Amino acid sequence: MLTKPDETGGVPLVRTTTRYNNPAQRFREIHERLAQQIQEHAALPVGFNNALFEIYTNAYRTMGAHSDQALDLAGGSHIAVFSCYRNAEAGPPRKLIFEPKAAGGEKFEVPLTHNSVVVFSVGSNRRLKHRIVLDAPAPATDDQWLGVTFRTSKTLIRFRDGHAYLPQGARLTPADEEQRLEFYRLRRRENNETDFSYPPLTYTVSDSDLLPPT
């Protein structure tokens, strides 16, 4: 996980169902430059302040259809998926397949070519599910896909005396078992409902969210 604290020390938070133990890392110069280039080329009104960094090998070929978790995403912002490959000539690229949450809609796919970016709005993320697949025959040479998903957080937390605090002043706490179950129930609803909105939540299921970025 990558994050870009603002000038006042606010740390952009994006909570997900994935549990991490290590703290997020701050944007480095290369991340800043890439995020800015994407914003400029896509003519986006708001910049990115958080990113998810992933590496897939050829062994990971399918994933379940989902929406990106939008609990902390800024309204009117965008999500950008940057793709590159260790060996761009090894075989056909992965695909990003979109499908409407509503029944009866048509799927469509976008190839994730080397050094490409796919940008979609938070509004589209609300209406559509997506998944990244590698459905071509396995190439003779193993390859790695590196993806960076940039997003814009509306939840800037602050760290005081070893604790994380949400913008409204409440302390961000680790979820207990009941809260974890609630979090996953809400996430399932988000993946299936086009009009879903999260209630205010003051907890996280990931210990990394409670740690200052490095």
mmCIF file of the C-alpha atoms, coordinates in Angstrom:
data_MODEL
# 
_entry.id   MODEL 
# 
loop_
_atom_site.group_PDB 
_atom_site.id 
_atom_site.type_symbol 
_atom_site.label_atom_id 
_atom_site.label_alt_id 
_atom_site.label_comp_id 
_atom_site.label_asym_id 
_atom_site.label_entity_id 
_atom_site.label_seq_id 
_atom_site.pdbx_PDB_ins_code 
_atom_site.Cartn_x 
_atom_site.Cartn_y 
_atom_site.Cartn_z 
_atom_site.occupancy 
_atom_site.B_iso_or_equiv 
_atom_site.pdbx_formal_charge 
_atom_site.auth_seq_id 
_atom_site.auth_comp_id 
_atom_site.auth_asym_id 
_atom_site.auth_atom_id 
_atom_site.pdbx_PDB_model_num 
ATOM 1   C CA . MET A 1 1   ? 0.000   0.000   0.000   1.00 0.00 ? 1   MET A CA 1 
ATOM 2   C CA . LEU A 1 2   ? 1.224   3.487   -0.892  1.00 0.00 ? 2   LEU A CA 1 
ATOM 3   C CA . THR A 1 3   ? -0.015  6.760   0.550   1.00 0.00 ? 3   THR A CA 1 
ATOM 4   C CA . LYS A 1 4   ? 0.696   10.460  0.042   1.00 0.00 ? 4   LYS A CA 1 
ATOM 5   C CA . PRO A 1 5   ? 0.311   12.519  3.242   1.00 0.00 ? 5   PRO A CA 1 
ATOM 6   C CA . ASP A 1 6   ? -0.808  16.095  2.687   1.00 0.00 ? 6   ASP A CA 1 
ATOM 7   C CA . GLU A 1 7   ? 1.014   19.266  3.756   1.00 0.00 ? 7   GLU A CA 1 
ATOM 8   C CA . THR A 1 8   ? -0.623  19.207  7.200   1.00 0.00 ? 8   THR A CA 1 
ATOM 9   C CA . GLY A 1 9   ? 0.275   15.595  7.964   1.00 0.00 ? 9   GLY A CA 1 
ATOM 10  C CA . GLY A 1 10  ? -3.062  14.004  7.076   1.00 0.00 ? 10  GLY A CA 1 
ATOM 11  C CA . VAL A 1 11  ? -2.556  10.432  5.858   1.00 0.00 ? 11  VAL A CA 1 
ATOM 12  C CA . PRO A 1 12  ? -4.961  9.235   3.113   1.00 0.00 ? 12  PRO A CA 1 
ATOM 13  C CA . LEU A 1 13  ? -6.615  5.989   4.222   1.00 0.00 ? 13  LEU A CA 1 
ATOM 14  C CA . VAL A 1 14  ? -8.342  3.407   2.012   1.00 0.00 ? 14  VAL A CA 1 
ATOM 15  C CA . ARG A 1 15  ? -9.785  0.575   4.078   1.00 0.00 ? 15  ARG A CA 1 
ATOM 16  C CA . THR A 1 16  ? -10.336 -2.817  2.429   1.00 0.00 ? 16  THR A CA 1 
ATOM 17  C CA . THR A 1 17  ? -11.110 -6.365  3.514   1.00 0.00 ? 17  THR A CA 1 
ATOM 18  C CA . THR A 1 18  ? -7.478  -7.360  2.920   1.00 0.00 ? 18  THR A CA 1 
ATOM 19  C CA . ARG A 1 19  ? -5.490  -7.560  6.139   1.00 0.00 ? 19  ARG A CA 1 
ATOM 20  C CA . TYR A 1 20  ? -1.934  -6.213  6.163   1.00 0.00 ? 20  TYR A CA 1 
ATOM 21  C CA . ASN A 1 21  ? 0.563   -6.112  9.010   1.00 0.00 ? 21  ASN A CA 1 
ATOM 22  C CA . ASN A 1 22  ? 3.197   -3.744  7.635   1.00 0.00 ? 22  ASN A CA 1 
ATOM 23  C CA . PRO A 1 23  ? 2.576   0.022   7.468   1.00 0.00 ? 23  PRO A CA 1 
ATOM 24  C CA . ALA A 1 24  ? 1.866   1.752   4.178   1.00 0.00 ? 24  ALA A CA 1 
ATOM 25  C CA . GLN A 1 25  ? 4.788   3.329   2.370   1.00 0.00 ? 25  GLN A CA 1 
ATOM 26  C CA . ARG A 1 26  ? 4.890   6.959   1.346   1.00 0.00 ? 26  ARG A CA 1 
ATOM 27  C CA . PHE A 1 27  ? 4.756   7.869   -2.329  1.00 0.00 ? 27  PHE A CA 1 
ATOM 28  C CA . ARG A 1 28  ? 8.285   8.067   -3.725  1.00 0.00 ? 28  ARG A CA 1 
ATOM 29  C CA . GLU A 1 29  ? 9.269   10.345  -6.587  1.00 0.00 ? 29  GLU A CA 1 
ATOM 30  C CA . ILE A 1 30  ? 8.482   7.693   -9.210  1.00 0.00 ? 30  ILE A CA 1 
ATOM 31  C CA . HIS A 1 31  ? 4.966   7.203   -7.811  1.00 0.00 ? 31  HIS A CA 1 
ATOM 32  C CA . GLU A 1 32  ? 4.380   10.959  -7.680  1.00 0.00 ? 32  GLU A CA 1 
ATOM 33  C CA . ARG A 1 33  ? 5.504   11.342  -11.279 1.00 0.00 ? 33  ARG A CA 1 
ATOM 34  C CA . LEU A 1 34  ? 3.374   8.466   -12.551 1.00 0.00 ? 34  LEU A CA 1 
ATOM 35  C CA . ALA A 1 35  ? 0.286   9.678   -10.667 1.00 0.00 ? 35  ALA A CA 1 
ATOM 36  C CA . GLN A 1 36  ? 0.729   13.183  -12.052 1.00 0.00 ? 36  GLN A CA 1 
ATOM 37  C CA . GLN A 1 37  ? 1.200   11.941  -15.619 1.00 0.00 ? 37  GLN A CA 1 
ATOM 38  C CA . ILE A 1 38  ? -1.979  9.873   -15.404 1.00 0.00 ? 38  ILE A CA 1 
ATOM 39  C CA . GLN A 1 39  ? -3.927  12.816  -14.008 1.00 0.00 ? 39  GLN A CA 1 
ATOM 40  C CA . GLU A 1 40  ? -2.684  15.115  -16.765 1.00 0.00 ? 40  GLU A CA 1 
ATOM 41  C CA . HIS A 1 41  ? -3.209  12.704  -19.673 1.00 0.00 ? 41  HIS A CA 1 
ATOM 42  C CA . ALA A 1 42  ? -6.690  11.698  -18.476 1.00 0.00 ? 42  ALA A CA 1 
ATOM 43  C CA . ALA A 1 43  ? -7.582  15.330  -17.651 1.00 0.00 ? 43  ALA A CA 1 
ATOM 44  C CA . LEU A 1 44  ? -8.720  14.384  -14.154 1.00 0.00 ? 44  LEU A CA 1 
ATOM 45  C CA . PRO A 1 45  ? -9.782  17.246  -11.872 1.00 0.00 ? 45  PRO A CA 1 
ATOM 46  C CA . VAL A 1 46  ? -8.492  15.601  -8.684  1.00 0.00 ? 46  VAL A CA 1 
ATOM 47  C CA . GLY A 1 47  ? -5.103  14.009  -8.086  1.00 0.00 ? 47  GLY A CA 1 
ATOM 48  C CA . PHE A 1 48  ? -4.321  10.653  -6.486  1.00 0.00 ? 48  PHE A CA 1 
ATOM 49  C CA . ASN A 1 49  ? -3.152  10.243  -2.893  1.00 0.00 ? 49  ASN A CA 1 
ATOM 50  C CA . ASN A 1 50  ? -3.276  6.481   -2.324  1.00 0.00 ? 50  ASN A CA 1 
ATOM 51  C CA . ALA A 1 51  ? -2.296  3.409   -4.325  1.00 0.00 ? 51  ALA A CA 1 
ATOM 52  C CA . LEU A 1 52  ? -2.352  -0.380  -4.169  1.00 0.00 ? 52  LEU A CA 1 
ATOM 53  C CA . PHE A 1 53  ? 0.735   -2.174  -5.509  1.00 0.00 ? 53  PHE A CA 1 
ATOM 54  C CA . GLU A 1 54  ? 0.260   -5.764  -6.759  1.00 0.00 ? 54  GLU A CA 1 
ATOM 55  C CA . ILE A 1 55  ? 2.365   -8.384  -8.552  1.00 0.00 ? 55  ILE A CA 1 
ATOM 56  C CA . TYR A 1 56  ? 0.801   -11.435 -10.240 1.00 0.00 ? 56  TYR A CA 1 
ATOM 57  C CA . THR A 1 57  ? 2.648   -14.382 -11.733 1.00 0.00 ? 57  THR A CA 1 
ATOM 58  C CA . ASN A 1 58  ? 1.247   -16.549 -14.527 1.00 0.00 ? 58  ASN A CA 1 
ATOM 59  C CA . ALA A 1 59  ? -0.018  -18.956 -11.871 1.00 0.00 ? 59  ALA A CA 1 
ATOM 60  C CA . TYR A 1 60  ? -2.609  -16.352 -10.827 1.00 0.00 ? 60  TYR A CA 1 
ATOM 61  C CA . ARG A 1 61  ? -4.969  -16.313 -13.790 1.00 0.00 ? 61  ARG A CA 1 
ATOM 62  C CA . THR A 1 62  ? -8.453  -15.496 -12.466 1.00 0.00 ? 62  THR A CA 1 
ATOM 63  C CA . MET A 1 63  ? -10.123 -13.452 -9.746  1.00 0.00 ? 63  MET A CA 1 
ATOM 64  C CA . GLY A 1 64  ? -13.671 -12.980 -8.590  1.00 0.00 ? 64  GLY A CA 1 
ATOM 65  C CA . ALA A 1 65  ? -15.673 -10.078 -9.993  1.00 0.00 ? 65  ALA A CA 1 
ATOM 66  C CA . HIS A 1 66  ? -15.853 -7.182  -7.557  1.00 0.00 ? 66  HIS A CA 1 
ATOM 67  C CA . SER A 1 67  ? -16.071 -3.425  -7.169  1.00 0.00 ? 67  SER A CA 1 
ATOM 68  C CA . ASP A 1 68  ? -13.170 -1.602  -5.589  1.00 0.00 ? 68  ASP A CA 1 
ATOM 69  C CA . GLN A 1 69  ? -14.034 -0.879  -1.981  1.00 0.00 ? 69  GLN A CA 1 
ATOM 70  C CA . ALA A 1 70  ? -15.242 2.723   -1.878  1.00 0.00 ? 70  ALA A CA 1 
ATOM 71  C CA . LEU A 1 71  ? -15.712 3.323   1.852   1.00 0.00 ? 71  LEU A CA 1 
ATOM 72  C CA . ASP A 1 72  ? -12.940 5.934   1.860   1.00 0.00 ? 72  ASP A CA 1 
ATOM 73  C CA . LEU A 1 73  ? -12.900 7.002   -1.796  1.00 0.00 ? 73  LEU A CA 1 
ATOM 74  C CA . ALA A 1 74  ? -13.675 10.628  -2.618  1.00 0.00 ? 74  ALA A CA 1 
ATOM 75  C CA . GLY A 1 75  ? -16.912 11.235  -4.494  1.00 0.00 ? 75  GLY A CA 1 
ATOM 76  C CA . GLY A 1 76  ? -16.342 12.335  -8.079  1.00 0.00 ? 76  GLY A CA 1 
ATOM 77  C CA . SER A 1 77  ? -12.822 10.920  -8.109  1.00 0.00 ? 77  SER A CA 1 
ATOM 78  C CA . HIS A 1 78  ? -11.352 8.237   -10.358 1.00 0.00 ? 78  HIS A CA 1 
ATOM 79  C CA . ILE A 1 79  ? -9.546  4.910   -10.139 1.00 0.00 ? 79  ILE A CA 1 
ATOM 80  C CA . ALA A 1 80  ? -6.572  4.274   -12.426 1.00 0.00 ? 80  ALA A CA 1 
ATOM 81  C CA . VAL A 1 81  ? -4.944  0.884   -13.033 1.00 0.00 ? 81  VAL A CA 1 
ATOM 82  C CA . PHE A 1 82  ? -1.386  1.103   -14.379 1.00 0.00 ? 82  PHE A CA 1 
ATOM 83  C CA . SER A 1 83  ? 0.045   -2.106  -15.893 1.00 0.00 ? 83  SER A CA 1 
ATOM 84  C CA . CYS A 1 84  ? 3.527   -3.239  -16.808 1.00 0.00 ? 84  CYS A CA 1 
ATOM 85  C CA . TYR A 1 85  ? 5.224   -6.593  -17.295 1.00 0.00 ? 85  TYR A CA 1 
ATOM 86  C CA . ARG A 1 86  ? 8.647   -7.968  -16.454 1.00 0.00 ? 86  ARG A CA 1 
ATOM 87  C CA . ASN A 1 87  ? 8.791   -9.427  -19.976 1.00 0.00 ? 87  ASN A CA 1 
ATOM 88  C CA . ALA A 1 88  ? 6.369   -7.560  -22.212 1.00 0.00 ? 88  ALA A CA 1 
ATOM 89  C CA . GLU A 1 89  ? 7.023   -9.948  -25.120 1.00 0.00 ? 89  GLU A CA 1 
ATOM 90  C CA . ALA A 1 90  ? 6.285   -13.133 -23.164 1.00 0.00 ? 90  ALA A CA 1 
ATOM 91  C CA . GLY A 1 91  ? 2.678   -13.448 -24.305 1.00 0.00 ? 91  GLY A CA 1 
ATOM 92  C CA . PRO A 1 92  ? -0.740  -11.784 -24.571 1.00 0.00 ? 92  PRO A CA 1 
ATOM 93  C CA . PRO A 1 93  ? -1.541  -9.270  -21.822 1.00 0.00 ? 93  PRO A CA 1 
ATOM 94  C CA . ARG A 1 94  ? -4.015  -9.704  -19.043 1.00 0.00 ? 94  ARG A CA 1 
ATOM 95  C CA . LYS A 1 95  ? -7.530  -8.339  -19.474 1.00 0.00 ? 95  LYS A CA 1 
ATOM 96  C CA . LEU A 1 96  ? -9.679  -6.178  -17.263 1.00 0.00 ? 96  LEU A CA 1 
ATOM 97  C CA . ILE A 1 97  ? -13.241 -7.458  -17.676 1.00 0.00 ? 97  ILE A CA 1 
ATOM 98  C CA . PHE A 1 98  ? -16.159 -5.259  -16.613 1.00 0.00 ? 98  PHE A CA 1 
ATOM 99  C CA . GLU A 1 99  ? -19.735 -6.412  -16.065 1.00 0.00 ? 99  GLU A CA 1 
ATOM 100 C CA . PRO A 1 100 ? -22.806 -4.538  -14.778 1.00 0.00 ? 100 PRO A CA 1 
ATOM 101 C CA . LYS A 1 101 ? -24.071 -5.389  -11.312 1.00 0.00 ? 101 LYS A CA 1 
ATOM 102 C CA . ALA A 1 102 ? -27.604 -5.259  -12.691 1.00 0.00 ? 102 ALA A CA 1 
ATOM 103 C CA . ALA A 1 103 ? -28.803 -8.425  -14.410 1.00 0.00 ? 103 ALA A CA 1 
ATOM 104 C CA . GLY A 1 104 ? -28.853 -8.552  -18.187 1.00 0.00 ? 104 GLY A CA 1 
ATOM 105 C CA . GLY A 1 105 ? -26.048 -6.125  -18.906 1.00 0.00 ? 105 GLY A CA 1 
ATOM 106 C CA . GLU A 1 106 ? -23.235 -6.913  -21.314 1.00 0.00 ? 106 GLU A CA 1 
ATOM 107 C CA . LYS A 1 107 ? -19.660 -7.556  -20.297 1.00 0.00 ? 107 LYS A CA 1 
ATOM 108 C CA . PHE A 1 108 ? -16.779 -5.772  -21.959 1.00 0.00 ? 108 PHE A CA 1 
ATOM 109 C CA . GLU A 1 109 ? -13.029 -6.117  -21.650 1.00 0.00 ? 109 GLU A CA 1 
ATOM 110 C CA . VAL A 1 110 ? -9.959  -3.901  -21.851 1.00 0.00 ? 110 VAL A CA 1 
ATOM 111 C CA . PRO A 1 111 ? -6.483  -5.333  -22.539 1.00 0.00 ? 111 PRO A CA 1 
ATOM 112 C CA . LEU A 1 112 ? -3.927  -4.420  -19.881 1.00 0.00 ? 112 LEU A CA 1 
ATOM 113 C CA . THR A 1 113 ? -1.035  -3.837  -22.242 1.00 0.00 ? 113 THR A CA 1 
ATOM 114 C CA . HIS A 1 114 ? 2.510   -2.968  -21.163 1.00 0.00 ? 114 HIS A CA 1 
ATOM 115 C CA . ASN A 1 115 ? 2.775   0.551   -19.682 1.00 0.00 ? 115 ASN A CA 1 
ATOM 116 C CA . SER A 1 116 ? -0.948  1.177   -20.182 1.00 0.00 ? 116 SER A CA 1 
ATOM 117 C CA . VAL A 1 117 ? -3.469  2.831   -17.872 1.00 0.00 ? 117 VAL A CA 1 
ATOM 118 C CA . VAL A 1 118 ? -7.194  2.152   -17.523 1.00 0.00 ? 118 VAL A CA 1 
ATOM 119 C CA . VAL A 1 119 ? -9.140  4.930   -15.798 1.00 0.00 ? 119 VAL A CA 1 
ATOM 120 C CA . PHE A 1 120 ? -12.734 4.711   -14.559 1.00 0.00 ? 120 PHE A CA 1 
ATOM 121 C CA . SER A 1 121 ? -14.808 6.851   -12.242 1.00 0.00 ? 121 SER A CA 1 
ATOM 122 C CA . VAL A 1 122 ? -16.002 6.016   -8.759  1.00 0.00 ? 122 VAL A CA 1 
ATOM 123 C CA . GLY A 1 123 ? -19.502 6.263   -10.246 1.00 0.00 ? 123 GLY A CA 1 
ATOM 124 C CA . SER A 1 124 ? -18.668 3.540   -12.774 1.00 0.00 ? 124 SER A CA 1 
ATOM 125 C CA . ASN A 1 125 ? -17.179 1.494   -9.949  1.00 0.00 ? 125 ASN A CA 1 
ATOM 126 C CA . ARG A 1 126 ? -20.545 1.727   -8.198  1.00 0.00 ? 126 ARG A CA 1 
ATOM 127 C CA . ARG A 1 127 ? -22.417 0.365   -11.243 1.00 0.00 ? 127 ARG A CA 1 
ATOM 128 C CA . LEU A 1 128 ? -19.897 -2.207  -12.476 1.00 0.00 ? 128 LEU A CA 1 
ATOM 129 C CA . LYS A 1 129 ? -17.895 -5.123  -11.190 1.00 0.00 ? 129 LYS A CA 1 
ATOM 130 C CA . HIS A 1 130 ? -14.530 -6.023  -12.673 1.00 0.00 ? 130 HIS A CA 1 
ATOM 131 C CA . ARG A 1 131 ? -11.861 -8.693  -12.604 1.00 0.00 ? 131 ARG A CA 1 
ATOM 132 C CA . ILE A 1 132 ? -8.366  -9.162  -13.991 1.00 0.00 ? 132 ILE A CA 1 
ATOM 133 C CA . VAL A 1 133 ? -7.776  -12.397 -15.885 1.00 0.00 ? 133 VAL A CA 1 
ATOM 134 C CA . LEU A 1 134 ? -5.103  -14.124 -17.910 1.00 0.00 ? 134 LEU A CA 1 
ATOM 135 C CA . ASP A 1 135 ? -7.036  -16.431 -20.231 1.00 0.00 ? 135 ASP A CA 1 
ATOM 136 C CA . ALA A 1 136 ? -4.358  -17.038 -22.866 1.00 0.00 ? 136 ALA A CA 1 
ATOM 137 C CA . PRO A 1 137 ? -2.388  -20.324 -22.928 1.00 0.00 ? 137 PRO A CA 1 
ATOM 138 C CA . ALA A 1 138 ? 0.522   -20.251 -20.526 1.00 0.00 ? 138 ALA A CA 1 
ATOM 139 C CA . PRO A 1 139 ? 3.623   -18.959 -22.334 1.00 0.00 ? 139 PRO A CA 1 
ATOM 140 C CA . ALA A 1 140 ? 6.874   -20.871 -22.319 1.00 0.00 ? 140 ALA A CA 1 
ATOM 141 C CA . THR A 1 141 ? 8.461   -18.055 -20.313 1.00 0.00 ? 141 THR A CA 1 
ATOM 142 C CA . ASP A 1 142 ? 6.925   -17.160 -16.974 1.00 0.00 ? 142 ASP A CA 1 
ATOM 143 C CA . ASP A 1 143 ? 6.059   -13.507 -16.616 1.00 0.00 ? 143 ASP A CA 1 
ATOM 144 C CA . GLN A 1 144 ? 5.004   -11.104 -13.898 1.00 0.00 ? 144 GLN A CA 1 
ATOM 145 C CA . TRP A 1 145 ? 2.333   -8.439  -14.120 1.00 0.00 ? 145 TRP A CA 1 
ATOM 146 C CA . LEU A 1 146 ? 2.884   -5.402  -11.939 1.00 0.00 ? 146 LEU A CA 1 
ATOM 147 C CA . GLY A 1 147 ? -0.189  -3.310  -11.312 1.00 0.00 ? 147 GLY A CA 1 
ATOM 148 C CA . VAL A 1 148 ? -0.566  -0.042  -9.440  1.00 0.00 ? 148 VAL A CA 1 
ATOM 149 C CA . THR A 1 149 ? -4.134  1.011   -8.667  1.00 0.00 ? 149 THR A CA 1 
ATOM 150 C CA . PHE A 1 150 ? -4.255  4.728   -7.920  1.00 0.00 ? 150 PHE A CA 1 
ATOM 151 C CA . ARG A 1 151 ? -7.204  6.239   -6.069  1.00 0.00 ? 151 ARG A CA 1 
ATOM 152 C CA . THR A 1 152 ? -8.173  9.355   -4.100  1.00 0.00 ? 152 THR A CA 1 
ATOM 153 C CA . SER A 1 153 ? -9.047  9.024   -0.429  1.00 0.00 ? 153 SER A CA 1 
ATOM 154 C CA . LYS A 1 154 ? -11.426 11.369  1.351   1.00 0.00 ? 154 LYS A CA 1 
ATOM 155 C CA . THR A 1 155 ? -10.402 9.969   4.755   1.00 0.00 ? 155 THR A CA 1 
ATOM 156 C CA . LEU A 1 156 ? -7.256  11.672  5.993   1.00 0.00 ? 156 LEU A CA 1 
ATOM 157 C CA . ILE A 1 157 ? -6.232  10.283  9.356   1.00 0.00 ? 157 ILE A CA 1 
ATOM 158 C CA . ARG A 1 158 ? -3.842  11.831  11.864  1.00 0.00 ? 158 ARG A CA 1 
ATOM 159 C CA . PHE A 1 159 ? -1.517  10.130  14.291  1.00 0.00 ? 159 PHE A CA 1 
ATOM 160 C CA . ARG A 1 160 ? -1.217  11.407  17.862  1.00 0.00 ? 160 ARG A CA 1 
ATOM 161 C CA . ASP A 1 161 ? 0.404   9.689   20.828  1.00 0.00 ? 161 ASP A CA 1 
ATOM 162 C CA . GLY A 1 162 ? 0.636   6.413   18.930  1.00 0.00 ? 162 GLY A CA 1 
ATOM 163 C CA . HIS A 1 163 ? -3.010  6.342   17.840  1.00 0.00 ? 163 HIS A CA 1 
ATOM 164 C CA . ALA A 1 164 ? -4.788  7.050   14.545  1.00 0.00 ? 164 ALA A CA 1 
ATOM 165 C CA . TYR A 1 165 ? -7.695  9.508   14.480  1.00 0.00 ? 165 TYR A CA 1 
ATOM 166 C CA . LEU A 1 166 ? -10.360 9.933   11.813  1.00 0.00 ? 166 LEU A CA 1 
ATOM 167 C CA . PRO A 1 167 ? -11.232 13.378  10.380  1.00 0.00 ? 167 PRO A CA 1 
ATOM 168 C CA . GLN A 1 168 ? -14.223 13.797  12.715  1.00 0.00 ? 168 GLN A CA 1 
ATOM 169 C CA . GLY A 1 169 ? -11.989 13.178  15.745  1.00 0.00 ? 169 GLY A CA 1 
ATOM 170 C CA . ALA A 1 170 ? -12.943 9.582   16.538  1.00 0.00 ? 170 ALA A CA 1 
ATOM 171 C CA . ARG A 1 171 ? -10.110 7.160   17.144  1.00 0.00 ? 171 ARG A CA 1 
ATOM 172 C CA . LEU A 1 172 ? -9.616  4.515   14.446  1.00 0.00 ? 172 LEU A CA 1 
ATOM 173 C CA . THR A 1 173 ? -9.679  1.162   16.227  1.00 0.00 ? 173 THR A CA 1 
ATOM 174 C CA . PRO A 1 174 ? -9.019  -2.478  15.313  1.00 0.00 ? 174 PRO A CA 1 
ATOM 175 C CA . ALA A 1 175 ? -12.256 -4.312  14.563  1.00 0.00 ? 175 ALA A CA 1 
ATOM 176 C CA . ASP A 1 176 ? -13.515 -6.882  17.029  1.00 0.00 ? 176 ASP A CA 1 
ATOM 177 C CA . GLU A 1 177 ? -15.072 -10.105 15.774  1.00 0.00 ? 177 GLU A CA 1 
ATOM 178 C CA . GLU A 1 178 ? -18.586 -8.666  15.470  1.00 0.00 ? 178 GLU A CA 1 
ATOM 179 C CA . GLN A 1 179 ? -17.289 -5.640  13.590  1.00 0.00 ? 179 GLN A CA 1 
ATOM 180 C CA . ARG A 1 180 ? -15.224 -7.811  11.244  1.00 0.00 ? 180 ARG A CA 1 
ATOM 181 C CA . LEU A 1 181 ? -18.327 -9.799  10.345  1.00 0.00 ? 181 LEU A CA 1 
ATOM 182 C CA . GLU A 1 182 ? -20.262 -6.570  9.787   1.00 0.00 ? 182 GLU A CA 1 
ATOM 183 C CA . PHE A 1 183 ? -17.462 -5.231  7.568   1.00 0.00 ? 183 PHE A CA 1 
ATOM 184 C CA . TYR A 1 184 ? -17.547 -8.319  5.342   1.00 0.00 ? 184 TYR A CA 1 
ATOM 185 C CA . ARG A 1 185 ? -21.369 -8.213  5.156   1.00 0.00 ? 185 ARG A CA 1 
ATOM 186 C CA . LEU A 1 186 ? -21.236 -4.599  4.026   1.00 0.00 ? 186 LEU A CA 1 
ATOM 187 C CA . ARG A 1 187 ? -18.571 -5.473  1.486   1.00 0.00 ? 187 ARG A CA 1 
ATOM 188 C CA . ARG A 1 188 ? -20.750 -8.215  -0.018  1.00 0.00 ? 188 ARG A CA 1 
ATOM 189 C CA . ARG A 1 189 ? -23.595 -5.733  -0.353  1.00 0.00 ? 189 ARG A CA 1 
ATOM 190 C CA . GLU A 1 190 ? -21.321 -3.224  -2.060  1.00 0.00 ? 190 GLU A CA 1 
ATOM 191 C CA . ASN A 1 191 ? -20.314 -5.841  -4.624  1.00 0.00 ? 191 ASN A CA 1 
ATOM 192 C CA . ASN A 1 192 ? -23.939 -6.472  -5.571  1.00 0.00 ? 192 ASN A CA 1 
ATOM 193 C CA . GLU A 1 193 ? -25.881 -3.229  -5.048  1.00 0.00 ? 193 GLU A CA 1 
ATOM 194 C CA . THR A 1 194 ? -25.605 -0.156  -7.269  1.00 0.00 ? 194 THR A CA 1 
ATOM 195 C CA . ASP A 1 195 ? -27.048 2.220   -4.654  1.00 0.00 ? 195 ASP A CA 1 
ATOM 196 C CA . PHE A 1 196 ? -25.047 0.988   -1.669  1.00 0.00 ? 196 PHE A CA 1 
ATOM 197 C CA . SER A 1 197 ? -23.460 3.495   0.724   1.00 0.00 ? 197 SER A CA 1 
ATOM 198 C CA . TYR A 1 198 ? -21.388 2.705   3.776   1.00 0.00 ? 198 TYR A CA 1 
ATOM 199 C CA . PRO A 1 199 ? -22.485 3.927   7.199   1.00 0.00 ? 199 PRO A CA 1 
ATOM 200 C CA . PRO A 1 200 ? -19.846 5.777   9.245   1.00 0.00 ? 200 PRO A CA 1 
ATOM 201 C CA . LEU A 1 201 ? -17.311 3.223   10.484  1.00 0.00 ? 201 LEU A CA 1 
ATOM 202 C CA . THR A 1 202 ? -14.605 3.915   13.072  1.00 0.00 ? 202 THR A CA 1 
ATOM 203 C CA . TYR A 1 203 ? -12.754 0.609   12.798  1.00 0.00 ? 203 TYR A CA 1 
ATOM 204 C CA . THR A 1 204 ? -10.520 -1.273  10.386  1.00 0.00 ? 204 THR A CA 1 
ATOM 205 C CA . VAL A 1 205 ? -9.789  -4.969  9.862   1.00 0.00 ? 205 VAL A CA 1 
ATOM 206 C CA . SER A 1 206 ? -6.175  -4.273  8.832   1.00 0.00 ? 206 SER A CA 1 
ATOM 207 C CA . ASP A 1 207 ? -3.564  -3.566  11.506  1.00 0.00 ? 207 ASP A CA 1 
ATOM 208 C CA . SER A 1 208 ? -1.478  -1.665  8.961   1.00 0.00 ? 208 SER A CA 1 
ATOM 209 C CA . ASP A 1 209 ? -4.067  1.134   8.914   1.00 0.00 ? 209 ASP A CA 1 
ATOM 210 C CA . LEU A 1 210 ? -3.234  1.871   12.551  1.00 0.00 ? 210 LEU A CA 1 
ATOM 211 C CA . LEU A 1 211 ? 0.458   2.497   11.824  1.00 0.00 ? 211 LEU A CA 1 
ATOM 212 C CA . PRO A 1 212 ? 2.080   5.701   10.506  1.00 0.00 ? 212 PRO A CA 1 
ATOM 213 C CA . PRO A 1 213 ? 3.436   5.326   6.955   1.00 0.00 ? 213 PRO A CA 1 
ATOM 214 C CA . THR A 1 214 ? 7.146   4.725   6.491   1.00 0.00 ? 214 THR A CA 1 
# 
